[in-house]
Coordinates of C-alpha atoms in Angstrom, one line a residue:
P1 CA -19.3 -0.5 -4.1
E2 CA -19.6 -1.7 -7.7
E3 CA -18.6 1.7 -9.0
I4 CA -15.6 1.8 -6.7
I5 CA -14.5 -1.7 -8.0
Q6 CA -14.8 -0.4 -11.6
I7 CA -12.8 2.7 -10.8
N8 CA -10.1 0.7 -9.1
F9 CA -9.8 -1.8 -11.9
A10 CA -9.7 1.1 -14.4
V11 CA -6.9 2.6 -12.5
L12 CA -5.0 -0.7 -12.4
K13 CA -5.5 -1.0 -16.2
Q14 CA -4.2 2.5 -16.8
A15 CA -1.2 1.9 -14.4
A16 CA -0.4 -1.4 -16.2
H17 CA -0.6 0.3 -19.6
D18 CA 1.6 3.3 -18.5
L19 CA 4.1 0.9 -16.9
S20 CA 4.2 -1.1 -20.2
L21 CA 5.0 2.1 -22.1
W22 CA 7.7 3.2 -19.6
Q23 CA 9.3 -0.3 -19.7
K24 CA 9.5 -0.1 -23.5
Q25 CA 11.5 3.1 -22.9
G26 CA 13.9 1.3 -20.6
L27 CA 12.4 2.6 -17.4
T28 CA 11.8 -0.1 -14.7
F29 CA 10.1 0.6 -11.4
K30 CA 7.2 -0.5 -9.3
V31 CA 3.7 1.2 -9.4
S32 CA 1.3 1.1 -6.4
V33 CA -2.4 0.9 -7.0
N34 CA -5.1 1.2 -4.3
V35 CA -7.8 -1.5 -3.8
E36 CA -10.6 -1.6 -1.3
I37 CA -10.4 -4.4 1.3
F38 CA -13.8 -5.7 0.3
Q39 CA -12.5 -6.4 -3.3
L40 CA -10.5 -9.2 -1.8
E41 CA -13.7 -11.0 -1.0
N42 CA -14.3 -11.7 -4.7
P43 CA -12.9 -15.2 -5.5
E44 CA -11.9 -14.0 -8.9
F45 CA -10.0 -10.9 -7.7
A46 CA -6.5 -12.4 -8.1
Q47 CA -7.2 -13.8 -11.6
S48 CA -8.7 -10.5 -12.7
V49 CA -5.6 -8.6 -11.6
L50 CA -3.4 -11.1 -13.4
R51 CA -5.4 -10.9 -16.6
I52 CA -5.0 -7.1 -16.6
L53 CA -1.2 -7.4 -16.1
D54 CA -0.9 -10.2 -18.7
R55 CA -2.7 -8.0 -21.4
E56 CA 0.0 -5.4 -20.9
N57 CA 2.9 -7.9 -20.4
I58 CA 3.6 -6.6 -16.9
A59 CA 5.2 -8.9 -14.4
P60 CA 3.3 -8.9 -11.0
Q61 CA 6.5 -7.9 -9.1
H62 CA 6.2 -4.4 -10.8
I63 CA 2.8 -3.8 -9.1
A64 CA 2.1 -3.2 -5.4
L65 CA -1.5 -3.3 -4.2
E66 CA -2.3 -0.9 -1.4
I67 CA -5.2 -2.2 0.7
L68 CA -7.3 0.8 1.8
E69 CA -8.9 0.7 5.2
G70 CA -12.3 1.8 4.2
S71 CA -14.3 -0.5 6.4
N72 CA -14.2 -2.7 9.5
L73 CA -14.8 -5.8 7.4
E74 CA -13.4 -8.9 9.1
I75 CA -10.5 -10.6 7.5
S76 CA -11.6 -13.8 5.8
G77 CA -9.9 -16.9 4.5
Q78 CA -11.0 -15.8 1.0
M79 CA -9.2 -12.4 1.4
I80 CA -6.0 -14.1 2.6
D81 CA -6.2 -16.6 -0.3
Q82 CA -6.5 -13.8 -2.9
I83 CA -3.5 -12.0 -1.4
N84 CA -1.5 -15.2 -1.2
M85 CA -2.3 -16.1 -4.9
L86 CA -0.8 -12.8 -6.0
R87 CA 2.1 -12.9 -3.6
Q88 CA 3.0 -16.3 -5.0
K89 CA 3.5 -14.3 -8.3
N90 CA 5.8 -11.9 -6.5
M91 CA 3.2 -9.1 -6.2
T92 CA 3.6 -7.0 -3.0
F93 CA 0.9 -5.6 -0.7
S94 CA 0.7 -2.6 1.6
L95 CA -1.9 -1.8 4.3
D96 CA -2.5 1.9 3.5
D97 CA -3.4 4.7 5.9
V98 CA -2.5 2.7 9.0
G99 CA -3.7 4.5 12.1
S100 CA -6.5 6.5 10.4
A101 CA -9.3 4.0 10.0
Y102 CA -9.8 0.4 11.0
S103 CA -6.2 -0.8 11.1
G104 CA -6.4 -2.7 14.4
L105 CA -3.4 -4.7 15.5
A106 CA -5.2 -7.9 14.5
R107 CA -5.5 -6.7 10.9
I108 CA -1.8 -5.8 10.8
K109 CA -0.9 -9.2 12.3
N110 CA -3.2 -11.4 10.2
L111 CA -3.1 -9.9 6.7
P112 CA -0.2 -11.3 4.6
I113 CA 1.2 -7.9 3.7
D114 CA 4.7 -6.6 3.0
T115 CA 4.4 -3.0 4.1
L116 CA 2.6 -0.7 6.5
K117 CA 1.9 2.8 5.3
L118 CA 1.5 5.1 8.3
D119 CA -1.1 7.8 7.6
G120 CA 0.3 11.4 7.2
I121 CA -1.8 12.6 10.1
F122 CA 1.0 11.4 12.4
V123 CA 3.6 13.7 10.9
R124 CA 1.5 16.7 10.0
D125 CA 1.4 17.9 13.6
L126 CA 5.0 17.1 14.6
Y127 CA 5.8 20.7 15.2
Q128 CA 3.0 21.0 17.7
K129 CA 3.2 17.5 19.0
P130 CA 6.8 16.2 18.9
Q131 CA 5.7 13.4 21.2
D132 CA 4.1 11.8 18.1
L133 CA 7.6 10.7 17.2
N134 CA 7.3 8.1 20.0
F135 CA 4.4 6.5 18.2
I136 CA 6.2 6.5 14.9
Q137 CA 9.2 4.9 16.6
A138 CA 7.1 2.2 18.2
L139 CA 5.3 1.4 14.9
S140 CA 8.7 1.3 13.1
A141 CA 9.9 -1.2 15.7
L142 CA 6.7 -3.2 15.4
S143 CA 7.0 -3.3 11.6
R144 CA 10.6 -4.5 11.8
S145 CA 9.7 -7.2 14.3
L146 CA 7.0 -8.5 12.0
G147 CA 9.3 -8.5 9.0
K148 CA 7.4 -5.7 7.3
S149 CA 8.5 -2.4 5.8
L150 CA 7.1 0.9 7.1
I151 CA 6.4 3.9 4.8
V152 CA 5.5 7.2 6.5
E153 CA 3.2 9.3 4.4
G154 CA 2.8 13.0 4.4
V155 CA 6.5 14.0 4.7
E156 CA 6.5 17.5 3.4
D157 CA 9.7 19.1 4.6
A158 CA 13.3 18.4 5.4
T159 CA 12.9 18.9 9.2
I160 CA 10.3 16.1 9.4
L161 CA 12.4 14.0 7.0
N162 CA 15.5 14.4 9.3
A163 CA 13.5 13.6 12.4
L164 CA 12.3 10.4 10.7
R165 CA 15.8 9.5 9.6
R166 CA 17.0 9.7 13.2
L167 CA 14.3 7.1 14.0
D168 CA 15.7 4.9 11.2
V169 CA 12.6 5.4 9.0
T170 CA 14.0 4.9 5.5
L171 CA 10.8 4.9 3.4
I172 CA 8.7 8.0 3.1
Q173 CA 6.1 9.4 0.8
G174 CA 5.5 13.1 0.5
Y175 CA 6.3 16.4 -1.2
V176 CA 9.7 16.7 0.4
F177 CA 11.2 15.3 -2.8
S178 CA 8.7 16.5 -5.4

């Protein structure tokens, strides 16, 4: 786990550095960076993230942290505190790969996140399993009812994009655009 933490912080440092360079060129957007859920157990996590951003003069609202579902670790008060400290600074959070690992409904309900990212496995087989659109539609409705955004990953072509548009899915990730 220590190596994973080091890699994730190295990626965050590089993302903050790159974002700083882009902002100096007049480009303003948000960058998403993955973190493992167990990293949120560290009482210094939020402060470490803020120090990295401060070194590059990046406002927290320009970073989204995507919590990876790599373990069935129980949600603790410490995790929620770390998320809330960063959210108070306008950083946003996503629960990544929903539906592919340990993303039980309790985790979706209890983590103070802004976005659910539905794993691409749910759109990869739409040509063979169009009934999977029912699942996507239900998760989209659940997301809206909880006040969260939904991003559908793995959208690779215009046919799938159009099917998702008919379900009012407005946020996608995939090669359909690049």
